mmCIF file of C-alpha atoms in Angstrom:
data_model
loop_
_atom_site.group_PDB
_atom_site.id
_atom_site.type_symbol
_atom_site.label_atom_id
_atom_site.label_comp_id
_atom_site.label_asym_id
_atom_site.label_seq_id
_atom_site.Cartn_x
_atom_site.Cartn_y
_atom_site.Cartn_z
ATOM 1 C CA MET N 1 -7.541 6.759 0.672
ATOM 2 C CA HIS N 2 -4.031 6.605 1.831
ATOM 3 C CA ILE N 3 -2.947 9.245 4.473
ATOM 4 C CA PRO N 4 0.458 10.647 3.875
ATOM 5 C CA ASP N 5 2.732 11.485 6.788
ATOM 6 C CA GLY N 6 2.294 15.048 8.079
ATOM 7 C CA PHE N 7 -1.658 15.062 7.831
ATOM 8 C CA LEU N 8 -2.267 13.383 11.219
ATOM 9 C CA ASP N 9 -0.971 14.663 14.599
ATOM 10 C CA PHE N 10 1.095 12.677 16.807
ATOM 11 C CA LYS N 11 -1.527 11.351 19.442
ATOM 12 C CA THR N 12 -3.909 10.076 16.499
ATOM 13 C CA LEU N 13 -0.854 8.422 14.844
ATOM 14 C CA LEU N 14 0.087 6.787 18.233
ATOM 15 C CA VAL N 15 -3.307 5.367 18.919
ATOM 16 C CA THR N 16 -3.949 4.015 15.446
ATOM 17 C CA ASN N 17 -0.579 2.551 15.205
ATOM 18 C CA VAL N 18 -0.961 0.863 18.602
ATOM 19 C CA ILE N 19 -4.238 -0.759 17.430
ATOM 20 C CA SER N 20 -2.887 -1.986 13.923
ATOM 21 C CA TYR N 21 0.395 -3.274 15.205
ATOM 22 C CA THR N 22 -1.229 -5.192 18.110
ATOM 23 C CA PHE N 23 -3.538 -6.705 15.455
ATOM 24 C CA LEU N 24 -0.638 -7.326 13.095
ATOM 25 C CA PHE N 25 1.328 -9.293 15.606
ATOM 26 C CA TYR N 26 -1.632 -11.350 16.621
ATOM 27 C CA ALA N 27 -2.347 -12.231 12.893
ATOM 28 C CA ILE N 28 1.497 -12.946 12.382
ATOM 29 C CA ARG N 29 1.370 -15.366 15.331
ATOM 30 C CA LYS N 30 -1.805 -17.106 13.860
ATOM 31 C CA VAL N 31 -0.297 -17.435 10.382
ATOM 32 C CA ASN N 32 2.867 -18.823 11.714
ATOM 33 C CA LYS N 33 0.952 -21.580 13.831
ATOM 34 C CA GLN N 34 -1.655 -22.525 11.291
ATOM 35 C CA LEU N 35 -0.549 -21.909 8.042
ATOM 36 C CA ASN N 36 -0.468 -24.924 5.570
ATOM 37 C CA PHE N 37 2.661 -25.204 3.609
ATOM 38 C CA TYR N 38 0.891 -25.855 0.310
ATOM 39 C CA ARG N 39 -0.516 -22.248 0.547
ATOM 40 C CA ILE N 40 2.996 -20.647 0.398
ATOM 41 C CA PRO N 41 2.976 -20.096 -3.449
ATOM 42 C CA LEU N 42 -0.536 -18.704 -3.466
ATOM 43 C CA ILE N 43 0.480 -16.261 -0.812
ATOM 44 C CA GLY N 44 3.384 -15.149 -2.953
ATOM 45 C CA VAL N 45 1.458 -15.131 -6.083
ATOM 46 C CA VAL N 46 -1.677 -13.136 -4.609
ATOM 47 C CA SER N 47 0.608 -10.575 -2.767
ATOM 48 C CA THR N 48 2.429 -9.854 -5.985
ATOM 49 C CA VAL N 49 -0.792 -9.650 -8.068
ATOM 50 C CA ILE N 50 -2.308 -7.092 -5.508
ATOM 51 C CA PHE N 51 0.844 -5.069 -5.461
ATOM 52 C CA VAL N 52 1.017 -4.898 -9.319
ATOM 53 C CA VAL N 53 -2.868 -4.290 -9.545
ATOM 54 C CA SER N 54 -2.516 -1.332 -7.019
ATOM 55 C CA LEU N 55 0.070 0.329 -9.507
ATOM 56 C CA ILE N 56 -2.845 1.041 -11.884
ATOM 57 C CA SER N 57 -4.556 4.345 -11.189
ATOM 58 C CA VAL N 58 -8.195 4.973 -11.620
ATOM 59 C CA PRO N 59 -9.165 8.567 -12.241
ATOM 60 C CA VAL N 60 -11.913 9.994 -10.020
ATOM 61 C CA ILE N 61 -13.317 13.519 -9.332
ATOM 62 C CA GLY N 62 -11.299 16.569 -8.915
ATOM 63 C CA GLY N 63 -8.418 15.452 -10.895
ATOM 64 C CA THR N 64 -7.468 12.877 -8.219
ATOM 65 C CA THR N 65 -6.938 9.347 -8.719
ATOM 66 C CA THR N 66 -7.592 5.996 -6.852
ATOM 67 C CA HIS N 67 -6.604 2.366 -7.197
ATOM 68 C CA LEU N 68 -7.915 -0.931 -6.403
ATOM 69 C CA THR N 69 -6.634 -2.613 -2.973
ATOM 70 C CA GLY N 70 -7.933 -6.048 -3.413
ATOM 71 C CA SER N 71 -8.327 -6.506 0.337
ATOM 72 C CA VAL N 72 -11.597 -8.436 0.534
ATOM 73 C CA LEU N 73 -10.353 -10.633 -2.565
ATOM 74 C CA THR N 74 -7.149 -11.289 -0.461
ATOM 75 C CA ALA N 75 -9.181 -12.314 2.682
ATOM 76 C CA VAL N 76 -11.413 -14.497 0.534
ATOM 77 C CA LEU N 77 -8.519 -16.232 -1.301
ATOM 78 C CA LEU N 78 -6.038 -16.636 1.737
ATOM 79 C CA GLY N 79 -8.033 -16.041 4.845
ATOM 80 C CA PRO N 80 -8.474 -12.847 7.101
ATOM 81 C CA TYR N 81 -5.312 -13.136 9.133
ATOM 82 C CA THR N 82 -2.958 -14.168 6.061
ATOM 83 C CA GLY N 83 -4.843 -11.466 4.056
ATOM 84 C CA SER N 84 -4.120 -8.757 6.629
ATOM 85 C CA VAL N 85 -0.278 -9.551 6.688
ATOM 86 C CA VAL N 86 -0.164 -9.500 2.923
ATOM 87 C CA MET N 87 -2.133 -6.271 2.925
ATOM 88 C CA PHE N 88 0.322 -4.785 5.347
ATOM 89 C CA CYS N 89 3.241 -5.779 3.174
ATOM 90 C CA VAL N 90 1.601 -4.279 0.206
ATOM 91 C CA LEU N 91 0.919 -0.913 1.939
ATOM 92 C CA LEU N 92 4.558 -0.855 3.410
ATOM 93 C CA LEU N 93 5.905 -1.251 -0.163
ATOM 94 C CA GLN N 94 3.432 1.362 -1.568
ATOM 95 C CA ALA N 95 4.356 3.781 1.246
ATOM 96 C CA ILE N 96 8.150 3.436 0.626
ATOM 97 C CA LEU N 97 8.275 3.142 -3.039
ATOM 98 C CA PHE N 98 5.521 5.466 -4.248
ATOM 99 C CA GLN N 99 4.761 7.565 -1.041
ATOM 100 C CA HIS N 100 1.160 6.297 -1.295
ATOM 101 C CA GLY N 101 0.705 6.798 2.512
ATOM 102 C CA GLY N 102 3.587 7.500 5.008
ATOM 103 C CA LEU N 103 5.898 5.362 7.079
ATOM 104 C CA LEU N 104 4.548 6.794 10.306
ATOM 105 C CA SER N 105 1.197 6.676 9.129
ATOM 106 C CA LEU N 106 1.545 3.084 7.924
ATOM 107 C CA GLY N 107 -0.353 1.686 10.948
ATOM 108 C CA THR N 108 -3.271 4.244 10.399
ATOM 109 C CA ASN N 109 -3.527 3.145 6.685
ATOM 110 C CA PHE N 110 -3.228 -0.539 7.670
ATOM 111 C CA LEU N 111 -6.263 0.081 9.868
ATOM 112 C CA ASN N 112 -8.308 1.853 7.198
ATOM 113 C CA ILE N 113 -7.672 -0.330 4.286
ATOM 114 C CA GLY N 114 -6.151 -3.608 5.456
ATOM 115 C CA ILE N 115 -8.057 -4.433 8.697
ATOM 116 C CA THR N 116 -11.456 -3.094 7.369
ATOM 117 C CA GLY N 117 -10.987 -4.860 4.150
ATOM 118 C CA CYS N 118 -9.582 -8.116 5.463
ATOM 119 C CA VAL N 119 -11.277 -8.431 8.688
ATOM 120 C CA LEU N 120 -14.590 -6.593 8.460
ATOM 121 C CA GLY N 121 -14.940 -7.419 4.696
ATOM 122 C CA TYR N 122 -14.410 -11.211 5.504
ATOM 123 C CA LEU N 123 -16.749 -11.132 8.529
ATOM 124 C CA VAL N 124 -19.416 -9.661 6.418
ATOM 125 C CA TYR N 125 -18.610 -12.208 3.746
ATOM 126 C CA LYS N 126 -19.087 -14.957 6.296
ATOM 127 C CA ILE N 127 -22.748 -13.967 6.808
ATOM 128 C CA TYR N 128 -23.716 -15.144 3.329
ATOM 129 C CA PRO N 129 -20.587 -16.793 1.890
ATOM 130 C CA ARG N 130 -21.384 -16.572 -1.936
ATOM 131 C CA HIS N 131 -19.085 -14.785 -4.482
ATOM 132 C CA ILE N 132 -21.785 -12.247 -5.461
ATOM 133 C CA PHE N 133 -21.890 -11.034 -1.904
ATOM 134 C CA VAL N 134 -18.363 -9.935 -2.106
ATOM 135 C CA VAL N 135 -19.659 -6.678 -4.094
ATOM 136 C CA ILE N 136 -21.467 -5.641 -1.048
ATOM 137 C CA CYS N 137 -18.434 -6.561 1.325
ATOM 138 C CA CYS N 138 -16.070 -4.408 -0.794
ATOM 139 C CA ILE N 139 -18.489 -1.344 -0.710
ATOM 140 C CA ILE N 140 -18.854 -1.759 3.247
ATOM 141 C CA ALA N 141 -15.144 -2.181 3.701
ATOM 142 C CA TYR N 142 -14.511 1.034 1.566
ATOM 143 C CA ILE N 143 -17.149 3.150 3.187
ATOM 144 C CA THR N 144 -15.873 2.018 6.674
ATOM 145 C CA GLY N 145 -12.485 2.870 5.730
ATOM 146 C CA ALA N 146 -13.508 6.321 4.624
ATOM 147 C CA ILE N 147 -15.345 6.850 7.973
ATOM 148 C CA PHE N 148 -12.237 5.859 9.713
ATOM 149 C CA CYS N 149 -10.244 8.234 7.548
ATOM 150 C CA VAL N 150 -12.329 11.250 8.239
ATOM 151 C CA ALA N 151 -12.521 10.539 11.865
ATOM 152 C CA GLU N 152 -8.686 10.475 11.912
ATOM 153 C CA LEU N 153 -8.536 13.693 10.139
ATOM 154 C CA TYR N 154 -11.124 15.234 12.547
ATOM 155 C CA PHE N 155 -9.386 13.905 15.650
ATOM 156 C CA SER N 156 -6.270 15.717 14.435
ATOM 157 C CA ASN N 157 -8.022 19.002 14.051
ATOM 158 C CA ARG N 158 -7.678 18.830 10.216
ATOM 159 C CA LEU N 159 -11.244 18.882 9.384
ATOM 160 C CA VAL N 160 -12.487 21.597 11.799
ATOM 161 C CA HIS N 161 -14.875 22.805 8.994
ATOM 162 C CA GLY N 162 -17.263 20.800 6.859
ATOM 163 C CA THR N 163 -16.693 17.370 8.490
ATOM 164 C CA ILE N 164 -20.102 16.055 7.406
ATOM 165 C CA PHE N 165 -19.420 17.410 4.043
ATOM 166 C CA SER N 166 -16.014 15.481 3.761
ATOM 167 C CA LEU N 167 -17.420 12.306 5.163
ATOM 168 C CA GLY N 168 -20.264 12.508 2.444
ATOM 169 C CA MET N 169 -17.769 13.116 -0.443
ATOM 170 C CA MET N 170 -15.347 10.460 0.839
ATOM 171 C CA SER N 171 -18.181 8.069 1.171
ATOM 172 C CA ILE N 172 -19.459 8.782 -2.516
ATOM 173 C CA THR N 173 -15.963 8.433 -4.061
ATOM 174 C CA ASN N 174 -15.297 5.178 -1.810
ATOM 175 C CA PHE N 175 -18.742 3.781 -2.923
ATOM 176 C CA VAL N 176 -17.833 4.061 -6.415
ATOM 177 C CA THR N 177 -14.286 2.505 -5.935
ATOM 178 C CA GLY N 178 -15.760 -0.184 -3.656
ATOM 179 C CA LEU N 179 -18.378 -1.039 -6.298
ATOM 180 C CA ILE N 180 -15.745 -1.551 -9.062
ATOM 181 C CA GLU N 181 -13.504 -3.498 -6.779
ATOM 182 C CA GLY N 182 -16.326 -5.603 -5.833
ATOM 183 C CA VAL N 183 -17.221 -6.331 -9.354
ATOM 184 C CA VAL N 184 -13.645 -7.057 -10.274
ATOM 185 C CA SER N 185 -13.253 -9.482 -7.223
ATOM 186 C CA PHE N 186 -16.501 -11.226 -7.838
ATOM 187 C CA SER N 187 -15.326 -11.916 -11.558
ATOM 188 C CA VAL N 188 -11.828 -13.222 -10.474
ATOM 189 C CA LEU N 189 -13.442 -15.373 -7.811
ATOM 190 C CA GLU N 190 -15.830 -16.829 -10.336
ATOM 191 C CA GLY N 191 -12.876 -17.324 -12.813
ATOM 192 C CA VAL N 192 -10.813 -19.149 -10.190
ATOM 193 C CA LYS N 193 -13.768 -21.235 -9.348
ATOM 194 C CA LYS N 194 -14.208 -22.481 -12.888
ATOM 195 C CA ILE N 195 -10.344 -23.025 -13.646
ATOM 196 C CA ARG N 196 -8.758 -24.057 -10.322
ATOM 197 C CA PRO N 197 -11.479 -24.444 -7.685
ATOM 198 C CA ASP N 198 -8.962 -26.145 -5.240
ATOM 199 C CA LEU N 199 -7.579 -22.631 -4.569
ATOM 200 C CA LEU N 200 -10.717 -21.706 -2.803
ATOM 201 C CA ASN N 201 -10.356 -24.525 -0.268
ATOM 202 C CA LYS N 202 -12.059 -22.982 2.953
ATOM 203 C CA GLU N 203 -10.394 -25.439 5.253
ATOM 204 C CA MET N 204 -7.000 -24.015 4.394
ATOM 205 C CA LEU N 205 -7.906 -20.372 5.184
ATOM 206 C CA VAL N 206 -6.046 -18.703 8.191
ATOM 207 C CA MET V 1 11.513 -4.946 -21.283
ATOM 208 C CA GLU V 2 12.850 -2.912 -18.324
ATOM 209 C CA HIS V 3 10.875 -1.695 -15.387
ATOM 210 C CA ARG V 4 12.292 0.301 -12.402
ATOM 211 C CA PHE V 5 10.120 1.117 -9.674
ATOM 212 C CA PHE V 6 12.336 -0.438 -6.887
ATOM 213 C CA ASP V 7 15.410 1.752 -5.589
ATOM 214 C CA LYS V 8 15.528 3.731 -8.905
ATOM 215 C CA TYR V 9 18.413 5.858 -7.885
ATOM 216 C CA SER V 10 20.225 3.688 -5.358
ATOM 217 C CA ASN V 11 23.127 2.997 -7.558
ATOM 218 C CA LEU V 12 24.325 6.696 -7.560
ATOM 219 C CA SER V 13 27.309 7.504 -5.338
ATOM 220 C CA SER V 14 26.916 10.337 -2.815
ATOM 221 C CA PRO V 15 27.607 10.861 0.974
ATOM 222 C CA ILE V 16 24.007 10.028 1.812
ATOM 223 C CA HIS V 17 24.066 6.620 -0.231
ATOM 224 C CA LYS V 18 27.040 5.680 1.923
ATOM 225 C CA LEU V 19 25.368 6.505 5.173
ATOM 226 C CA SER V 20 24.512 3.230 7.129
ATOM 227 C CA ILE V 21 20.702 2.279 6.947
ATOM 228 C CA GLU V 22 20.227 2.399 10.737
ATOM 229 C CA ILE V 23 21.604 5.985 10.899
ATOM 230 C CA LYS V 24 19.082 7.000 8.055
ATOM 231 C CA VAL V 25 15.973 5.319 9.571
ATOM 232 C CA VAL V 26 16.706 6.935 13.037
ATOM 233 C CA LEU V 27 17.228 10.408 11.506
ATOM 234 C CA PHE V 28 14.014 9.971 9.291
ATOM 235 C CA ILE V 29 11.915 8.948 12.439
ATOM 236 C CA MET V 30 13.530 11.707 14.601
ATOM 237 C CA LEU V 31 13.213 14.468 12.107
ATOM 238 C CA SER V 32 9.488 13.413 11.343
ATOM 239 C CA ILE V 33 8.421 13.549 14.740
ATOM 240 C CA ILE V 34 10.081 16.881 15.338
ATOM 241 C CA ILE V 35 8.413 18.378 12.212
ATOM 242 C CA LEU V 36 5.114 16.895 13.486
ATOM 243 C CA THR V 37 5.337 18.225 17.074
ATOM 244 C CA PHE V 38 7.332 21.372 17.006
ATOM 245 C CA PHE V 39 7.191 22.948 13.432
ATOM 246 C CA GLU V 40 3.378 23.616 13.770
ATOM 247 C CA LYS V 41 3.912 25.817 16.648
ATOM 248 C CA SER V 42 6.357 28.204 14.952
ATOM 249 C CA PHE V 43 5.985 28.840 11.152
ATOM 250 C CA TRP V 44 9.645 30.136 11.074
ATOM 251 C CA LEU V 45 11.028 26.619 11.502
ATOM 252 C CA TYR V 46 9.529 25.528 8.033
ATOM 253 C CA VAL V 47 11.356 28.536 6.336
ATOM 254 C CA ILE V 48 14.670 27.601 8.043
ATOM 255 C CA PHE V 49 14.557 24.128 7.240
ATOM 256 C CA PHE V 50 13.735 24.481 3.425
ATOM 257 C CA PRO V 51 17.384 25.565 2.274
ATOM 258 C CA VAL V 52 18.759 22.673 4.496
ATOM 259 C CA LEU V 53 16.532 20.049 2.464
ATOM 260 C CA ILE V 54 17.316 21.444 -0.720
ATOM 261 C CA LEU V 55 21.018 21.170 0.095
ATOM 262 C CA VAL V 56 20.576 17.602 1.219
ATOM 263 C CA ILE V 57 18.661 16.688 -2.018
ATOM 264 C CA LYS V 58 21.733 18.382 -4.133
ATOM 265 C CA ILE V 59 24.159 16.199 -2.159
ATOM 266 C CA SER V 60 22.110 12.907 -2.767
ATOM 267 C CA LYS V 61 22.249 13.817 -6.532
ATOM 268 C CA ILE V 62 18.609 12.651 -6.998
ATOM 269 C CA PRO V 63 16.885 14.893 -9.334
ATOM 270 C CA ILE V 64 14.281 17.510 -7.903
ATOM 271 C CA SER V 65 11.666 16.697 -10.416
ATOM 272 C CA PHE V 66 11.611 13.187 -9.104
ATOM 273 C CA PHE V 67 10.649 14.688 -5.668
ATOM 274 C CA ILE V 68 7.996 16.975 -7.136
ATOM 275 C CA LYS V 69 6.421 14.037 -9.025
ATOM 276 C CA ARG V 70 6.101 11.910 -5.893
ATOM 277 C CA ILE V 71 4.942 14.772 -3.653
ATOM 278 C CA SER V 72 1.855 15.069 -5.775
ATOM 279 C CA VAL V 73 0.352 12.212 -3.993
ATOM 280 C CA ILE V 74 -0.781 14.372 -1.177
ATOM 281 C CA SER V 75 -3.191 16.199 -3.757
ATOM 282 C CA PRO V 76 -6.310 13.987 -3.038
ATOM 283 C CA LEU V 77 -6.479 14.657 0.696
ATOM 284 C CA LEU V 78 -5.559 18.372 0.282
ATOM 285 C CA PHE V 79 -8.434 18.782 -2.398
ATOM 286 C CA LEU V 80 -10.792 17.204 0.086
ATOM 287 C CA ILE V 81 -9.840 19.416 2.968
ATOM 288 C CA SER V 82 -9.733 22.713 0.883
ATOM 289 C CA LEU V 83 -13.216 21.741 -0.614
ATOM 290 C CA SER V 84 -14.490 21.397 2.801
ATOM 291 C CA MET V 85 -13.261 24.747 3.842
ATOM 292 C CA VAL V 86 -14.949 26.344 0.691
ATOM 293 C CA VAL V 87 -18.126 24.547 1.598
ATOM 294 C CA ALA V 88 -18.075 25.678 5.127
ATOM 295 C CA GLN V 89 -17.181 29.352 3.771
ATOM 296 C CA LYS V 90 -14.235 29.452 6.208
ATOM 297 C CA LYS V 91 -10.806 30.103 5.074
ATOM 298 C CA ASP V 92 -7.981 28.726 7.118
ATOM 299 C CA ILE V 93 -4.887 29.171 4.795
ATOM 300 C CA MET V 94 -2.492 28.498 7.728
ATOM 301 C CA LEU V 95 -3.764 25.029 8.310
ATOM 302 C CA ILE V 96 -3.495 24.156 4.524
ATOM 303 C CA LEU V 97 -0.007 25.594 4.490
ATOM 304 C CA LYS V 98 1.048 23.476 7.597
ATOM 305 C CA LEU V 99 -0.349 20.378 6.103
ATOM 306 C CA VAL V 100 1.459 21.235 2.856
ATOM 307 C CA PHE V 101 4.773 21.773 4.555
ATOM 308 C CA ASN V 102 4.357 18.891 6.962
ATOM 309 C CA SER V 103 3.769 16.385 4.085
ATOM 310 C CA VAL V 104 6.165 17.758 1.644
ATOM 311 C CA TYR V 105 9.060 17.672 4.318
ATOM 312 C CA ILE V 106 8.213 14.234 5.528
ATOM 313 C CA ILE V 107 7.824 12.744 2.099
ATOM 314 C CA THR V 108 11.059 14.347 1.003
ATOM 315 C CA LEU V 109 12.834 12.644 3.905
ATOM 316 C CA LEU V 110 11.025 9.450 3.061
ATOM 317 C CA ILE V 111 12.268 9.549 -0.559
ATOM 318 C CA LEU V 112 15.831 10.374 0.575
ATOM 319 C CA LEU V 113 15.949 7.275 2.865
ATOM 320 C CA VAL V 114 14.454 4.966 0.371
ATOM 321 C CA GLU V 115 16.055 5.978 -2.984
ATOM 322 C CA THR V 116 19.591 6.233 -1.455
ATOM 323 C CA THR V 117 19.238 2.541 -0.041
ATOM 324 C CA LYS V 118 19.301 -0.657 -2.131
ATOM 325 C CA PHE V 119 15.924 -2.687 -1.544
ATOM 326 C CA LEU V 120 17.769 -5.945 -0.922
ATOM 327 C CA ASP V 121 19.936 -4.447 1.691
ATOM 328 C CA LEU V 122 16.934 -3.058 3.410
ATOM 329 C CA LEU V 123 15.390 -6.658 3.549
ATOM 330 C CA LYS V 124 18.610 -7.886 4.845
ATOM 331 C CA LYS V 125 18.596 -5.233 7.561
ATOM 332 C CA PHE V 126 14.852 -6.250 8.382
ATOM 333 C CA ASN V 127 16.117 -9.605 9.117
ATOM 334 C CA ASP V 128 18.756 -8.024 11.660
ATOM 335 C CA TRP V 129 16.077 -6.002 13.197
ATOM 336 C CA ARG V 130 14.160 -9.276 13.932
ATOM 337 C CA ILE V 131 11.073 -8.184 12.009
ATOM 338 C CA PRO V 132 8.858 -11.330 11.663
ATOM 339 C CA GLU V 133 10.139 -13.800 8.861
ATOM 340 C CA VAL V 134 6.652 -13.908 7.008
ATOM 341 C CA ILE V 135 6.864 -10.187 6.441
ATOM 342 C CA ILE V 136 10.305 -10.507 4.920
ATOM 343 C CA LYS V 137 9.511 -13.417 3.007
ATOM 344 C CA ILE V 138 6.194 -11.678 1.429
ATOM 345 C CA LEU V 139 8.286 -8.508 0.618
ATOM 346 C CA SER V 140 11.046 -10.507 -0.986
ATOM 347 C CA PHE V 141 8.353 -12.456 -3.037
ATOM 348 C CA ILE V 142 6.816 -9.172 -4.189
ATOM 349 C CA TYR V 143 10.326 -7.816 -5.135
ATOM 350 C CA ARG V 144 11.185 -10.937 -7.330
ATOM 351 C CA TYR V 145 7.803 -11.539 -8.984
ATOM 352 C CA SER V 146 6.471 -7.998 -9.606
ATOM 353 C CA TYR V 147 8.833 -7.579 -12.621
ATOM 354 C CA ILE V 148 7.777 -10.993 -14.143
ATOM 355 C CA LEU V 149 4.153 -10.063 -13.644
ATOM 356 C CA VAL V 150 4.417 -6.585 -15.133
ATOM 357 C CA ASP V 151 6.078 -8.282 -18.060
ATOM 358 C CA GLU V 152 3.252 -10.748 -18.181
ATOM 359 C CA ILE V 153 0.449 -8.052 -18.106
ATOM 360 C CA GLU V 154 2.275 -6.049 -20.816
ATOM 361 C CA ARG V 155 2.296 -9.256 -22.899
ATOM 362 C CA PHE V 156 -1.420 -9.727 -22.277
ATOM 363 C CA LEU V 157 -2.328 -6.163 -23.252
ATOM 364 C CA ARG V 158 0.033 -6.282 -26.347
ATOM 365 C CA ALA V 159 -1.764 -9.444 -27.490
ATOM 366 C CA TYR V 160 -5.251 -7.851 -26.800
ATOM 367 C CA LYS V 161 -4.520 -4.875 -28.661
ATOM 368 C CA VAL V 162 -3.336 -6.888 -31.889
ATOM 369 C CA ARG V 163 -6.229 -9.156 -31.845
ATOM 370 C CA CYS V 164 -9.141 -6.930 -30.563
ATOM 371 C CA ASN V 165 -9.982 -3.375 -31.284
ATOM 372 C CA LYS V 166 -12.514 -2.938 -28.491
ATOM 373 C CA LYS V 167 -11.948 -0.610 -25.699
ATOM 374 C CA MET V 168 -11.325 -2.348 -22.361
ATOM 375 C CA ASN V 169 -13.984 -2.716 -19.896
ATOM 376 C CA LEU V 170 -14.352 -4.377 -16.445
ATOM 377 C CA LYS V 171 -15.131 -7.761 -17.774
ATOM 378 C CA ILE V 172 -12.092 -7.925 -19.884
ATOM 379 C CA VAL V 173 -10.054 -6.316 -16.975
ATOM 380 C CA SER V 174 -11.318 -9.166 -14.749
ATOM 381 C CA SER V 175 -10.713 -12.101 -17.108
ATOM 382 C CA ILE V 176 -7.198 -10.802 -17.719
ATOM 383 C CA LEU V 177 -6.540 -10.707 -13.886
ATOM 384 C CA THR V 178 -7.933 -14.061 -13.278
ATOM 385 C CA MET V 179 -5.641 -15.605 -16.057
ATOM 386 C CA ILE V 180 -2.537 -13.784 -14.721
ATOM 387 C CA LEU V 181 -3.286 -15.068 -11.182
ATOM 388 C CA ILE V 182 -3.793 -18.537 -12.293
ATOM 389 C CA ARG V 183 -0.947 -18.686 -14.652
ATOM 390 C CA SER V 184 1.365 -17.036 -12.133
ATOM 391 C CA TYR V 185 0.162 -19.567 -9.432
ATOM 392 C CA GLU V 186 0.868 -22.508 -11.633
ATOM 393 C CA ARG V 187 4.277 -21.187 -12.421
ATOM 394 C CA ALA V 188 4.991 -20.719 -8.624
ATOM 395 C CA GLU V 189 3.523 -24.020 -7.527
ATOM 396 C CA LYS V 190 5.840 -25.706 -10.036
ATOM 397 C CA ILE V 191 8.905 -23.814 -8.577
ATOM 398 C CA TYR V 192 7.683 -24.557 -5.146
ATOM 399 C CA PHE V 193 7.275 -28.189 -5.634
ATOM 400 C CA SER V 194 10.631 -28.677 -7.542
ATOM 401 C CA MET V 195 12.306 -26.851 -4.369
ATOM 402 C CA MET V 196 10.462 -29.251 -2.082
ATOM 403 C CA VAL V 197 11.758 -32.414 -3.939
ATOM 404 C CA ARG V 198 15.141 -30.910 -3.693
ATOM 405 C CA THR V 199 14.735 -30.990 0.161
ATOM 406 C CA PHE V 200 14.455 -27.131 0.427
ATOM 407 C CA LYS V 201 12.526 -26.151 3.586
#
């Protein structure tokens, strides 16, 4: 869930932004050093597809909507560091074009969605690198993101009452979204494997 | 087919459109930090700032309905926080009001910053501000290709509706997504290789 500007206090924003941007600059250095030039068209296409897919809203409880993020799919196709940079760009565009998340809370949302999806999701995927396992990676990434989100709201004194209830509710919502995203990511990866298996070359991942 | 999700109102002419991007960005960051740190301490500041914001919106010539539609994105988190209070049987209306005002004000400022600036000008400025090249490249990729991709998705969906009467399910969505990914990749690959043979680096 994207946190808009104004929901978190200054100290929480500062801490999460410092963590996220430090990781982002490390990821950019890795990408600049190790990226294979043949991957450039794939990066462009994957980032655009992820951005366009995120425009499609999926209704959830309480009249609210959610959308797929594609972070684990990006990490499996491009690698965790390139995936993180792509997710940062997608989140930046979502923030400035649709106000899905704010500019000041961009680092926070990058931590909740981008880093958990691309790094944590990819690390879990590395344990058992089969496409079907992507479903579990997505669920884990989404629930971790929800825990981070509730923790950030709690440390900003926004969830003084009913924190455990909020955590439970966000986890349920994110479990459903993670499951949907996992199934879609699995089908896409299987489709890519059948038609263009060269895109899944693990040696080129950064 | 015309889509306009980037800088929809950037072609209007107003004093705010004419302000330089640097000034707008500095003003946005400063005002946002002031709202987050000082406004919460005194509720009157919210009331005083409201007519100022309305005046700035009027000057920018962007319709207020556009702001209202965009501001609705805060509803999921507000819903969650309000529900947690209902469950805990503790009413803290002031907290909810502060969150709403904080978000509404900062989102309005962000809309004013983004919608009064052309996206390509913003990318050029990013270059001047030494933002890493890889980020600028990915942003320009998304800017250029997203219109083509939305057109392609619409074509796919139209073809699907004409040929099949079944309701969409996850399997169909996934196969459409796979085909779009592969087709767009092959198109991008062709362009990339033709640029490489013409010595583009």
